[in-house]
PDB file of C-alpha atoms in Angstrom:
ATOM      1  CA  MET A   1     131.050 139.122  60.282  1.00 44.00           C
ATOM      2  CA  GLY A   2     129.585 135.958  58.873  1.00 48.00           C
ATOM      3  CA  THR A   3     128.853 134.743  62.353  1.00 44.00           C
ATOM      4  CA  GLU A   4     127.204 138.027  63.288  1.00 45.00           C
ATOM      5  CA  ALA A   5     125.032 137.926  60.162  1.00 43.00           C
ATOM      6  CA  THR A   6     124.001 134.470  61.020  1.00 43.00           C
ATOM      7  CA  ARG A   7     122.977 135.472  64.533  1.00 43.00           C
ATOM      8  CA  THR A   8     121.219 138.577  63.215  1.00 42.00           C
ATOM      9  CA  SER A   9     119.337 136.551  60.629  1.00 42.00           C
ATOM     10  CA  ALA A  10     118.386 133.889  63.213  1.00 43.00           C
ATOM     11  CA  HIS A  11     116.951 136.531  65.465  1.00 44.00           C
ATOM     12  CA  GLN A  12     114.957 138.515  62.931  1.00 46.00           C
ATOM     13  CA  PRO A  13     112.125 140.665  64.366  1.00 47.00           C
ATOM     14  CA  GLY A  14     109.371 138.691  62.566  1.00 45.00           C
ATOM     15  CA  THR A  15     110.531 135.416  63.987  1.00 44.00           C
ATOM     16  CA  THR A  16     110.806 136.819  67.473  1.00 44.00           C
ATOM     17  CA  VAL A  17     107.246 138.221  67.404  1.00 42.00           C
ATOM     18  CA  LYS A  18     105.748 134.893  66.312  1.00 44.00           C
ATOM     19  CA  ARG A  19     107.485 132.972  69.075  1.00 44.00           C
ATOM     20  CA  GLY A  20     106.392 135.534  71.633  1.00 44.00           C
ATOM     21  CA  ALA A  21     102.837 135.344  70.356  1.00 43.00           C
ATOM     22  CA  ALA A  22     102.925 131.565  70.582  1.00 43.00           C
ATOM     23  CA  ARG A  23     104.088 131.745  74.182  1.00 45.00           C
ATOM     24  CA  SER A  24     101.511 134.358  75.161  1.00 44.00           C
ATOM     25  CA  GLY A  25      98.616 132.400  73.636  1.00 46.00           C
ATOM     26  CA  SER A  26      99.666 128.952  74.746  1.00 45.00           C
ATOM     27  CA  GLY A  27      98.341 129.301  78.325  1.00 49.00           C
ATOM     28  CA  ARG A  28      94.721 129.125  79.526  1.00 51.00           C
ATOM     29  CA  SER A  29      93.062 130.881  82.462  1.00 55.00           C
ATOM     30  CA  LEU A  30      93.013 128.635  85.539  1.00 55.00           C
ATOM     31  CA  TRP A  31      89.432 129.629  86.271  1.00 58.00           C
ATOM     32  CA  LEU A  32      88.262 128.023  83.041  1.00 58.00           C
ATOM     33  CA  TYR A  33      89.423 124.694  84.452  1.00 59.00           C
ATOM     34  CA  VAL A  34      88.415 125.287  88.070  1.00 63.00           C
ATOM     35  CA  LEU A  35      84.932 126.715  87.432  1.00 65.00           C
ATOM     36  CA  PRO A  36      83.350 123.477  86.041  1.00 68.00           C
ATOM     37  CA  SER A  37      84.855 121.556  88.940  1.00 68.00           C
ATOM     38  CA  LEU A  38      83.341 124.030  91.388  1.00 71.00           C
ATOM     39  CA  LEU A  39      79.984 123.638  89.630  1.00 72.00           C
ATOM     40  CA  VAL A  40      80.136 119.865  89.959  1.00 71.00           C
ATOM     41  CA  ALA A  41      81.180 120.120  93.608  1.00 73.00           C
ATOM     42  CA  SER A  42      78.279 122.487  94.305  1.00 75.00           C
ATOM     43  CA  LEU A  43      75.846 120.042  92.725  1.00 74.00           C
ATOM     44  CA  VAL A  44      77.268 117.181  94.765  1.00 74.00           C
ATOM     45  CA  ILE A  45      76.998 119.199  97.997  1.00 79.00           C
ATOM     46  CA  ALA A  46      73.423 120.195  97.131  1.00 75.00           C
ATOM     47  CA  ALA A  47      72.549 116.565  96.396  1.00 72.00           C
ATOM     48  CA  ILE A  48      74.025 115.442  99.722  1.00 77.00           C
ATOM     49  CA  ALA A  49      72.129 118.174 101.599  1.00 75.00           C
ATOM     50  CA  PHE A  50      68.889 117.276  99.850  1.00 73.00           C
ATOM     51  CA  ALA A  51      69.407 113.578 100.521  1.00 71.00           C
ATOM     52  CA  SER A  52      70.021 114.314 104.203  1.00 73.00           C
ATOM     53  CA  GLN A  53      66.835 116.369 104.365  1.00 72.00           C
ATOM     54  CA  VAL A  54      64.878 113.596 102.659  1.00 70.00           C
ATOM     55  CA  LEU A  55      66.218 110.995 105.079  1.00 73.00           C
ATOM     56  CA  LEU A  56      65.388 113.249 108.042  1.00 73.00           C
ATOM     57  CA  GLN A  57      61.849 113.819 106.812  1.00 71.00           C
ATOM     58  CA  GLY A  58      61.496 110.094 106.132  1.00 70.00           C
ATOM     59  CA  SER A  59      62.517 109.317 109.710  1.00 76.00           C
ATOM     60  CA  GLN A  60      60.025 111.864 111.028  1.00 76.00           C
ATOM     61  CA  GLN A  61      57.305 110.369 108.842  1.00 79.00           C
ATOM     62  CA  ARG A  62      58.038 106.877 110.150  1.00 83.00           C
ATOM     63  CA  LEU A  63      57.918 108.126 113.737  1.00 86.00           C
ATOM     64  CA  LYS A  64      54.560 109.787 113.057  1.00 86.00           C
ATOM     65  CA  ALA A  65      53.221 106.592 111.477  1.00 86.00           C
ATOM     66  CA  GLU A  66      54.347 104.526 114.470  1.00 90.00           C
ATOM     67  CA  SER A  67      52.731 107.059 116.811  1.00 90.00           C
ATOM     68  CA  LEU A  68      49.452 106.872 114.879  1.00 91.00           C
ATOM     69  CA  ARG A  69      49.455 103.051 114.927  1.00 93.00           C
ATOM     70  CA  ALA A  70      50.185 103.011 118.652  1.00 94.00           C
ATOM     71  CA  THR A  71      47.337 105.468 119.278  1.00 93.00           C
ATOM     72  CA  ALA A  72      44.933 103.370 117.200  1.00 93.00           C
ATOM     73  CA  GLN A  73      45.910 100.261 119.165  1.00 94.00           C
ATOM     74  CA  VAL A  74      45.379 102.019 122.504  1.00 94.00           C
ATOM     75  CA  LEU A  75      42.002 103.392 121.426  1.00 94.00           C
ATOM     76  CA  ALA A  76      40.925  99.968 120.190  1.00 94.00           C
ATOM     77  CA  GLY A  77      41.696  98.704 123.680  1.00 95.00           C
ATOM     78  CA  GLU A  78      39.639 101.500 125.233  1.00 94.00           C
ATOM     79  CA  VAL A  79      36.653 100.744 123.001  1.00 94.00           C
ATOM     80  CA  ALA A  80      37.035  97.038 123.830  1.00 95.00           C
ATOM     81  CA  THR A  81      36.926  97.937 127.522  1.00 94.00           C
ATOM     82  CA  GLN A  82      33.658  99.804 126.984  1.00 93.00           C
ATOM     83  CA  VAL A  83      32.205  96.873 125.053  1.00 95.00           C
ATOM     84  CA  GLY A  84      33.387  94.491 127.774  1.00 94.00           C
ATOM     85  CA  SER A  85      31.712  96.603 130.468  1.00 94.00           C
ATOM     86  CA  ALA A  86      28.436  96.539 128.557  1.00 94.00           C
ATOM     87  CA  ARG A  87      28.785  92.785 128.066  1.00 95.00           C
ATOM     88  CA  ALA A  88      29.371  92.228 131.784  1.00 94.00           C
ATOM     89  CA  LEU A  89      26.260  94.297 132.537  1.00 94.00           C
ATOM     90  CA  LEU A  90      24.191  92.157 130.156  1.00 95.00           C
ATOM     91  CA  ARG A  91      25.419  88.984 131.826  1.00 95.00           C
ATOM     92  CA  SER A  92      24.398  90.296 135.210  1.00 95.00           C
ATOM     93  CA  MET A  93      20.966  91.136 133.765  1.00 95.00           C
ATOM     94  CA  ALA A  94      20.613  87.659 132.260  1.00 95.00           C
ATOM     95  CA  ALA A  95      21.458  86.136 135.643  1.00 95.00           C
ATOM     96  CA  ASP A  96      18.847  88.290 137.436  1.00 95.00           C
ATOM     97  CA  PRO A  97      15.886  86.103 138.624  1.00 95.00           C
ATOM     98  CA  ARG A  98      13.497  88.940 137.740  1.00 95.00           C
ATOM     99  CA  VAL A  99      14.577  88.723 134.113  1.00 96.00           C
ATOM    100  CA  SER A 100      14.096  84.955 134.024  1.00 95.00           C
ATOM    101  CA  ALA A 101      10.614  85.391 135.480  1.00 95.00           C
ATOM    102  CA  ALA A 102       9.775  88.178 133.023  1.00 95.00           C
ATOM    103  CA  MET A 103      10.321  85.874 130.076  1.00 95.00           C
ATOM    104  CA  SER A 104       7.037  84.186 130.848  1.00 93.00           C
ATOM    105  CA  ASP A 105       5.278  87.424 131.878  1.00 94.00           C
ATOM    106  CA  THR A 106       3.310  89.886 129.786  1.00 94.00           C
ATOM    107  CA  GLU A 107       5.030  92.112 127.234  1.00 93.00           C
ATOM    108  CA  SER A 108       4.153  95.280 129.117  1.00 94.00           C
ATOM    109  CA  ARG A 109       5.795  94.039 132.316  1.00 95.00           C
ATOM    110  CA  ARG A 110       8.860  92.945 130.405  1.00 95.00           C
ATOM    111  CA  ASP A 111       9.112  96.399 128.812  1.00 94.00           C
ATOM    112  CA  LEU A 112       8.761  98.061 132.210  1.00 95.00           C
ATOM    113  CA  LEU A 113      11.573  95.967 133.710  1.00 96.00           C
ATOM    114  CA  ALA A 114      13.728  96.509 130.604  1.00 95.00           C
ATOM    115  CA  ALA A 115      13.295 100.288 130.930  1.00 93.00           C
ATOM    116  CA  ARG A 116      14.500 100.179 134.549  1.00 93.00           C
ATOM    117  CA  LEU A 117      17.466  97.993 133.625  1.00 93.00           C
ATOM    118  CA  GLY A 118      18.381 100.343 130.766  1.00 90.00           C
ATOM    119  CA  LYS A 119      19.064 103.095 133.276  1.00 88.00           C
ATOM    120  CA  ALA A 120      21.678 100.977 135.036  1.00 79.00           C
ATOM    121  CA  ALA A 121      24.597 102.318 133.004  1.00 80.00           C
ATOM    122  CA  THR A 122      25.519 105.226 130.758  1.00 82.00           C
ATOM    123  CA  GLY A 123      25.840 104.507 127.061  1.00 87.00           C
ATOM    124  CA  LEU A 124      22.873 102.112 126.919  1.00 92.00           C
ATOM    125  CA  MET A 125      20.288 103.448 124.492  1.00 94.00           C
ATOM    126  CA  GLN A 126      17.713 100.729 125.091  1.00 95.00           C
ATOM    127  CA  VAL A 127      17.326  97.274 126.650  1.00 96.00           C
ATOM    128  CA  ARG A 128      14.840  94.685 125.434  1.00 97.00           C
ATOM    129  CA  LEU A 129      13.794  91.424 127.144  1.00 97.00           C
ATOM    130  CA  LEU A 130      12.701  89.074 124.377  1.00 97.00           C
ATOM    131  CA  PRO A 131      11.339  85.564 125.022  1.00 96.00           C
ATOM    132  CA  ARG A 132      12.674  82.715 122.958  1.00 93.00           C
ATOM    133  CA  GLY A 133      11.204  82.576 119.460  1.00 93.00           C
ATOM    134  CA  TRP A 134      10.558  86.328 119.259  1.00 95.00           C
ATOM    135  CA  ASP A 135      10.297  87.283 115.549  1.00 93.00           C
ATOM    136  CA  ARG A 136       8.568  90.669 115.372  1.00 94.00           C
ATOM    137  CA  PRO A 137      10.484  93.833 114.396  1.00 95.00           C
ATOM    138  CA  ASP A 138      10.065  96.792 116.724  1.00 94.00           C
ATOM    139  CA  PRO A 139      10.530 100.157 114.974  1.00 92.00           C
ATOM    140  CA  GLY A 140       9.829 102.138 118.143  1.00 88.00           C
ATOM    141  CA  GLY A 141      12.101 103.403 120.871  1.00 90.00           C
ATOM    142  CA  LYS A 142      15.553 104.968 120.721  1.00 92.00           C
ATOM    143  CA  ALA A 143      17.048 101.866 119.087  1.00 94.00           C
ATOM    144  CA  PRO A 144      14.684 100.272 116.531  1.00 95.00           C
ATOM    145  CA  LEU A 145      14.866  96.494 116.229  1.00 96.00           C
ATOM    146  CA  GLY A 146      15.065  95.475 112.590  1.00 94.00           C
ATOM    147  CA  TYR A 147      15.553  92.196 110.776  1.00 94.00           C
ATOM    148  CA  ALA A 148      19.294  92.184 111.424  1.00 94.00           C
ATOM    149  CA  GLY A 149      18.470  92.438 115.121  1.00 96.00           C
ATOM    150  CA  LEU A 150      15.962  89.601 114.867  1.00 96.00           C
ATOM    151  CA  ASP A 151      18.591  87.404 113.228  1.00 95.00           C
ATOM    152  CA  LEU A 152      20.989  88.180 116.074  1.00 96.00           C
ATOM    153  CA  VAL A 153      18.273  87.405 118.635  1.00 96.00           C
ATOM    154  CA  ALA A 154      17.447  84.103 116.916  1.00 95.00           C
ATOM    155  CA  ARG A 155      21.071  82.978 116.989  1.00 95.00           C
ATOM    156  CA  ALA A 156      21.468  84.063 120.601  1.00 95.00           C
ATOM    157  CA  GLY A 157      18.226  82.191 121.402  1.00 92.00           C
ATOM    158  CA  ALA A 158      20.017  79.021 120.362  1.00 92.00           C
ATOM    159  CA  GLY A 159      22.340  79.547 123.312  1.00 88.00           C
ATOM    160  CA  LYS A 160      25.196  81.200 121.418  1.00 87.00           C
ATOM    161  CA  ARG A 161      27.223  84.106 122.774  1.00 89.00           C
ATOM    162  CA  LEU A 162      27.792  86.342 119.766  1.00 94.00           C
ATOM    163  CA  PRO A 163      30.166  89.283 119.181  1.00 95.00           C
ATOM    164  CA  GLY A 164      28.623  92.734 119.087  1.00 94.00           C
ATOM    165  CA  GLU A 165      27.786  94.304 115.737  1.00 94.00           C
ATOM    166  CA  ILE A 166      26.564  97.668 114.505  1.00 94.00           C
ATOM    167  CA  HIS A 167      22.895  97.903 113.487  1.00 94.00           C
ATOM    168  CA  GLN A 168      20.794 100.639 111.870  1.00 92.00           C
ATOM    169  CA  LEU A 169      23.807 101.963 109.968  1.00 87.00           C
ATOM    170  CA  LYS A 170      21.707 104.087 107.614  1.00 84.00           C
ATOM    171  CA  THR A 171      19.713 105.751 110.354  1.00 87.00           C
ATOM    172  CA  PRO A 172      20.642 108.844 112.398  1.00 86.00           C
ATOM    173  CA  ASN A 173      21.238 106.655 115.473  1.00 88.00           C
ATOM    174  CA  PRO A 174      23.266 103.523 114.702  1.00 92.00           C
ATOM    175  CA  TYR A 175      24.162 101.401 117.705  1.00 95.00           C
ATOM    176  CA  LEU A 176      26.190  98.410 118.836  1.00 96.00           C
ATOM    177  CA  ALA A 177      23.852  95.444 119.309  1.00 97.00           C
ATOM    178  CA  LEU A 178      24.718  93.029 122.119  1.00 97.00           C
ATOM    179  CA  THR A 179      22.816  89.908 123.112  1.00 97.00           C
ATOM    180  CA  GLU A 180      22.975  87.544 126.075  1.00 96.00           C
ATOM    181  CA  PRO A 181      20.957  84.311 126.426  1.00 96.00           C
ATOM    182  CA  VAL A 182      18.769  83.973 129.540  1.00 96.00           C
ATOM    183  CA  SER A 183      18.903  80.405 130.790  1.00 94.00           C
ATOM    184  CA  GLN A 184      17.351  78.485 133.632  1.00 92.00           C
ATOM    185  CA  ASN A 185      18.198  74.881 134.457  1.00 91.00           C
ATOM    186  CA  GLY A 186      20.050  74.599 131.152  1.00 89.00           C
ATOM    187  CA  GLU A 187      17.101  75.834 129.106  1.00 93.00           C
ATOM    188  CA  VAL A 188      17.209  79.086 127.141  1.00 95.00           C
ATOM    189  CA  LEU A 189      14.174  81.170 128.090  1.00 96.00           C
ATOM    190  CA  GLY A 190      14.917  84.244 126.049  1.00 96.00           C
ATOM    191  CA  VAL A 191      17.460  86.914 125.203  1.00 97.00           C
ATOM    192  CA  VAL A 192      18.557  90.224 126.670  1.00 97.00           C
ATOM    193  CA  PHE A 193      19.075  92.612 123.773  1.00 97.00           C
ATOM    194  CA  ALA A 194      20.950  95.860 124.437  1.00 96.00           C
ATOM    195  CA  ALA A 195      21.780  98.786 122.183  1.00 96.00           C
ATOM    196  CA  VAL A 196      24.990 100.611 123.098  1.00 95.00           C
ATOM    197  CA  SER A 197      25.307 104.166 121.830  1.00 92.00           C
ATOM    198  CA  LEU A 198      27.823 104.491 118.998  1.00 90.00           C
ATOM    199  CA  ASP A 199      28.593 108.055 120.114  1.00 88.00           C
ATOM    200  CA  HIS A 200      29.527 106.651 123.501  1.00 88.00           C
ATOM    201  CA  LEU A 201      31.979 104.223 121.886  1.00 89.00           C
ATOM    202  CA  GLN A 202      33.476 106.831 119.555  1.00 88.00           C
ATOM    203  CA  ARG A 203      34.021 109.448 122.247  1.00 87.00           C
ATOM    204  CA  SER A 204      37.583 108.381 122.930  1.00 85.00           C
ATOM    205  CA  LEU A 205      38.376 108.574 119.203  1.00 86.00           C
ATOM    206  CA  GLN A 206      36.809 112.013 118.928  1.00 81.00           C
ATOM    207  CA  ASP A 207      38.792 113.250 121.925  1.00 83.00           C
ATOM    208  CA  ALA A 208      42.083 112.258 120.299  1.00 82.00           C
ATOM    209  CA  SER A 209      43.621 115.357 118.710  1.00 75.00           C
ATOM    210  CA  ASN A 210      46.829 116.513 116.987  1.00 79.00           C
ATOM    211  CA  LEU A 211      47.244 113.141 115.344  1.00 84.00           C
ATOM    212  CA  PRO A 212      49.527 112.616 112.326  1.00 87.00           C
ATOM    213  CA  GLY A 213      46.656 111.092 110.374  1.00 88.00           C
ATOM    214  CA  GLU A 214      43.017 110.004 110.771  1.00 89.00           C
ATOM    215  CA  LEU A 215      41.255 107.460 113.005  1.00 91.00           C
ATOM    216  CA  TRP A 216      37.750 106.092 112.694  1.00 91.00           C
ATOM    217  CA  LEU A 217      35.571 103.229 113.850  1.00 91.00           C
ATOM    218  CA  ALA A 218      34.730 100.517 111.324  1.00 90.00           C
ATOM    219  CA  GLN A 219      32.965  97.166 111.196  1.00 89.00           C
ATOM    220  CA  ASN A 220      34.446  94.076 109.590  1.00 86.00           C
ATOM    221  CA  VAL A 221      31.695  92.163 107.806  1.00 81.00           C
ATOM    222  CA  ALA A 222      32.896  88.956 106.153  1.00 75.00           C
ATOM    223  CA  GLY A 223      36.354  90.444 105.618  1.00 75.00           C
ATOM    224  CA  GLU A 224      35.019  93.710 104.179  1.00 76.00           C
ATOM    225  CA  GLN A 225      35.428  96.885 106.189  1.00 80.00           C
ATOM    226  CA  VAL A 226      32.366  99.096 106.610  1.00 81.00           C
ATOM    227  CA  ALA A 227      33.435 102.524 107.867  1.00 80.00           C
ATOM    228  CA  LEU A 228      31.501 104.476 110.477  1.00 81.00           C
ATOM    229  CA  GLY A 229      32.042 108.180 110.091  1.00 70.00           C
ATOM    230  CA  LYS A 230      35.193 107.792 107.994  1.00 66.00           C
ATOM    231  CA  PRO A 231      36.535 110.933 106.247  1.00 64.00           C
ATOM    232  CA  GLU A 232      35.878 110.815 102.517  1.00 63.00           C
ATOM    233  CA  ASP A 233      38.463 109.523 100.030  1.00 69.00           C
ATOM    234  CA  LEU A 234      40.563 107.875 102.704  1.00 78.00           C
ATOM    235  CA  LYS A 235      41.829 104.321 102.495  1.00 85.00           C
ATOM    236  CA  PRO A 236      42.936 102.687 105.745  1.00 89.00           C
ATOM    237  CA  ASP A 237      46.591 101.821 106.195  1.00 90.00           C
ATOM    238  CA  GLY A 238      45.643  99.330 108.911  1.00 91.00           C
ATOM    239  CA  ALA A 239      43.168  98.524 111.682  1.00 93.00           C
ATOM    240  CA  PHE A 240      43.043  97.024 115.176  1.00 95.00           C
ATOM    241  CA  THR A 241      40.225  94.710 116.232  1.00 93.00           C
ATOM    242  CA  VAL A 242      37.956  95.671 119.114  1.00 95.00           C
ATOM    243  CA  GLY A 243      37.537  92.679 121.383  1.00 91.00           C
ATOM    244  CA  ASP A 244      34.134  90.953 121.805  1.00 91.00           C
ATOM    245  CA  SER A 245      32.793  92.609 118.655  1.00 93.00           C
ATOM    246  CA  ILE A 246      33.328  92.838 114.920  1.00 93.00           C
ATOM    247  CA  LEU A 247      34.419  96.463 115.286  1.00 94.00           C
ATOM    248  CA  GLU A 248      37.819  97.841 114.309  1.00 94.00           C
ATOM    249  CA  VAL A 249      39.694 101.069 114.884  1.00 94.00           C
ATOM    250  CA  ALA A 250      41.093 101.950 111.453  1.00 92.00           C
ATOM    251  CA  TYR A 251      43.777 104.517 110.726  1.00 92.00           C
ATOM    252  CA  ALA A 252      45.205 106.356 107.716  1.00 91.00           C
ATOM    253  CA  GLU A 253      48.593 108.027 107.778  1.00 88.00           C
ATOM    254  CA  GLU A 254      49.293 111.517 106.488  1.00 80.00           C
ATOM    255  CA  ALA A 255      49.564 111.660 102.716  1.00 70.00           C
ATOM    256  CA  GLY A 256      52.519 112.764 100.595  1.00 56.00           C
ATOM    257  CA  GLY A 257      55.328 111.048 102.394  1.00 53.00           C
ATOM    258  CA  ASP A 258      58.246 108.941 101.353  1.00 53.00           C
ATOM    259  CA  ALA A 259      57.191 108.214  97.768  1.00 56.00           C
ATOM    260  CA  THR A 260      57.188 111.880  96.739  1.00 56.00           C
ATOM    261  CA  ARG A 261      60.462 112.640  98.454  1.00 59.00           C
ATOM    262  CA  PHE A 262      62.071 109.555  96.945  1.00 61.00           C
ATOM    263  CA  ALA A 263      60.950 110.674  93.483  1.00 61.00           C
ATOM    264  CA  LEU A 264      62.409 114.128  94.111  1.00 62.00           C
ATOM    265  CA  LEU A 265      65.649 112.576  95.274  1.00 63.00           C
ATOM    266  CA  ILE A 266      65.867 110.434  92.144  1.00 69.00           C
ATOM    267  CA  ALA A 267      65.117 113.477  89.982  1.00 63.00           C
ATOM    268  CA  LEU A 268      67.835 115.550  91.656  1.00 64.00           C
ATOM    269  CA  ALA A 269      70.302 112.695  91.387  1.00 65.00           C
ATOM    270  CA  GLY A 270      69.493 112.414  87.686  1.00 67.00           C
ATOM    271  CA  VAL A 271      70.024 116.148  87.187  1.00 63.00           C
ATOM    272  CA  GLY A 272      73.306 115.968  89.091  1.00 65.00           C
ATOM    273  CA  VAL A 273      74.593 113.032  87.056  1.00 67.00           C
ATOM    274  CA  GLY A 274      73.516 114.736  83.850  1.00 65.00           C
ATOM    275  CA  ALA A 275      75.257 117.952  84.873  1.00 66.00           C
ATOM    276  CA  VAL A 276      78.440 116.079  85.742  1.00 66.00           C
ATOM    277  CA  LEU A 277      78.415 114.288  82.387  1.00 66.00           C
ATOM    278  CA  LEU A 278      77.710 117.526  80.520  1.00 62.00           C
ATOM    279  CA  VAL A 279      80.497 119.412  82.290  1.00 66.00           C
ATOM    280  CA  GLY A 280      82.865 116.504  81.709  1.00 67.00           C
ATOM    281  CA  MET A 281      82.064 116.433  77.993  1.00 66.00           C
ATOM    282  CA  LEU A 282      82.529 120.200  77.718  1.00 64.00           C
ATOM    283  CA  GLN A 283      85.824 119.945  79.562  1.00 66.00           C
ATOM    284  CA  ILE A 284      87.044 117.186  77.278  1.00 70.00           C
ATOM    285  CA  GLN A 285      85.934 119.100  74.198  1.00 65.00           C
ATOM    286  CA  ALA A 286      87.574 122.327  75.403  1.00 67.00           C
ATOM    287  CA  LEU A 287      90.801 120.584  76.325  1.00 68.00           C
ATOM    288  CA  SER A 288      90.854 118.760  72.981  1.00 68.00           C
ATOM    289  CA  SER A 289      90.279 121.997  71.099  1.00 68.00           C
ATOM    290  CA  ARG A 290      92.938 123.786  73.088  1.00 70.00           C
ATOM    291  CA  LEU A 291      95.372 120.919  72.617  1.00 72.00           C
ATOM    292  CA  ARG A 292      94.882 121.091  68.856  1.00 71.00           C
ATOM    293  CA  ALA A 293      95.467 124.827  68.962  1.00 72.00           C
ATOM    294  CA  ASP A 294      98.618 124.408  71.046  1.00 72.00           C
ATOM    295  CA  LEU A 295      99.911 121.720  68.711  1.00 76.00           C
ATOM    296  CA  GLY A 296      99.235 124.046  65.781  1.00 73.00           C
ATOM    297  CA  SER A 297     101.225 126.786  67.496  1.00 78.00           C
ATOM    298  CA  VAL A 298     104.122 124.391  68.039  1.00 78.00           C
ATOM    299  CA  VAL A 299     104.014 123.358  64.384  1.00 76.00           C
ATOM    300  CA  SER A 300     103.902 126.994  63.286  1.00 78.00           C
ATOM    301  CA  LEU A 301     106.814 127.814  65.545  1.00 77.00           C
ATOM    302  CA  GLY A 302     108.777 124.902  64.156  1.00 76.00           C
ATOM    303  CA  GLU A 303     108.052 125.993  60.602  1.00 76.00           C
ATOM    304  CA  ALA A 304     109.126 129.534  61.447  1.00 78.00           C
ATOM    305  CA  ILE A 305     112.389 128.249  62.895  1.00 82.00           C
ATOM    306  CA  ARG A 306     112.878 126.020  59.880  1.00 77.00           C
ATOM    307  CA  ASP A 307     112.225 128.887  57.456  1.00 76.00           C
ATOM    308  CA  GLY A 308     114.611 131.087  59.379  1.00 70.00           C
ATOM    309  CA  SER A 309     117.273 128.376  59.219  1.00 56.00           C
ATOM    310  CA  GLY A 310     116.762 128.042  55.453  1.00 49.00           C
ATOM    311  CA  LYS A 311     117.233 131.750  54.893  1.00 50.00           C
ATOM    312  CA  LEU A 312     120.245 131.658  57.077  1.00 45.00           C
ATOM    313  CA  GLN A 313     121.878 128.944  54.956  1.00 48.00           C
ATOM    314  CA  ALA A 314     121.047 130.741  51.686  1.00 47.00           C
ATOM    315  CA  SER A 315     122.434 134.141  52.762  1.00 47.00           C
ATOM    316  CA  PRO A 316     125.750 135.142  51.144  1.00 49.00           C
ATOM    317  CA  GLN A 317     128.952 134.808  53.122  1.00 49.00           C
ATOM    318  CA  LEU A 318     130.537 138.150  53.685  1.00 44.00           C
ATOM    319  CA  SER A 319     134.301 138.439  53.993  1.00 42.00           C
TER     320      SER A 319
END
């Protein structure tokens, strides 16, 4: 009977309930461990998807920029061809014996011949035949001759072949000024001055459509770009020189490209890293708290077993 009492005392109902309670509360739902991991995985997948989209858009933006630059280069070549055609026409005029003879003729006869020559090609606004030493502005006609034009004529009168430049910028009808010296027996007799319509030169740029950016004609004066019909608040990303002139075809790419997307990518990456760190800290804190609770349960269970053992030893021995 002593042995039975010992077994009965060791398996008292109170002790059994505590041990059962410790077992039932010692576990933790698997979802509480899996859910933060799923959250982190979702953030990582979202970050990868966003990064892929950013890289794709960046590639598309680069392709658009390359397309715009290639278009600007082609159009600069087209404008250079137009300028070259006008230059070739001026050279043929300067080599015409009638032009050489007109340099010593009256002004009215020179103007009459210049008017006929001006009809020789489309795009020519006006042709002037100016004898060497000409220094009077001419505000009349479709293309007024101002002081900038006189300076160009004076330099050309010294026998120089000069690149074309835009004159009368602040007037309704700016034009490309071209000059060609008229020589005979090595002596410069005068200058052929021609005004080429700016609208004629810009037609190819205006016909270009569905571009991933903007194109415009500009003039490079001593390293400073002077825009002709440029959209407001646009800074050029580059320019291509138009041959035989100081003109350029400038271009500006579409705004809001890689910089914004890169900033968004950095922001998302920062949020993702922060979320991962936060979830990790919460996991560590939860596990630590649960571990302390489990250790407390083990200690309580041990104490209960110890107390039960003490009672068992103190109980009287029955015969």
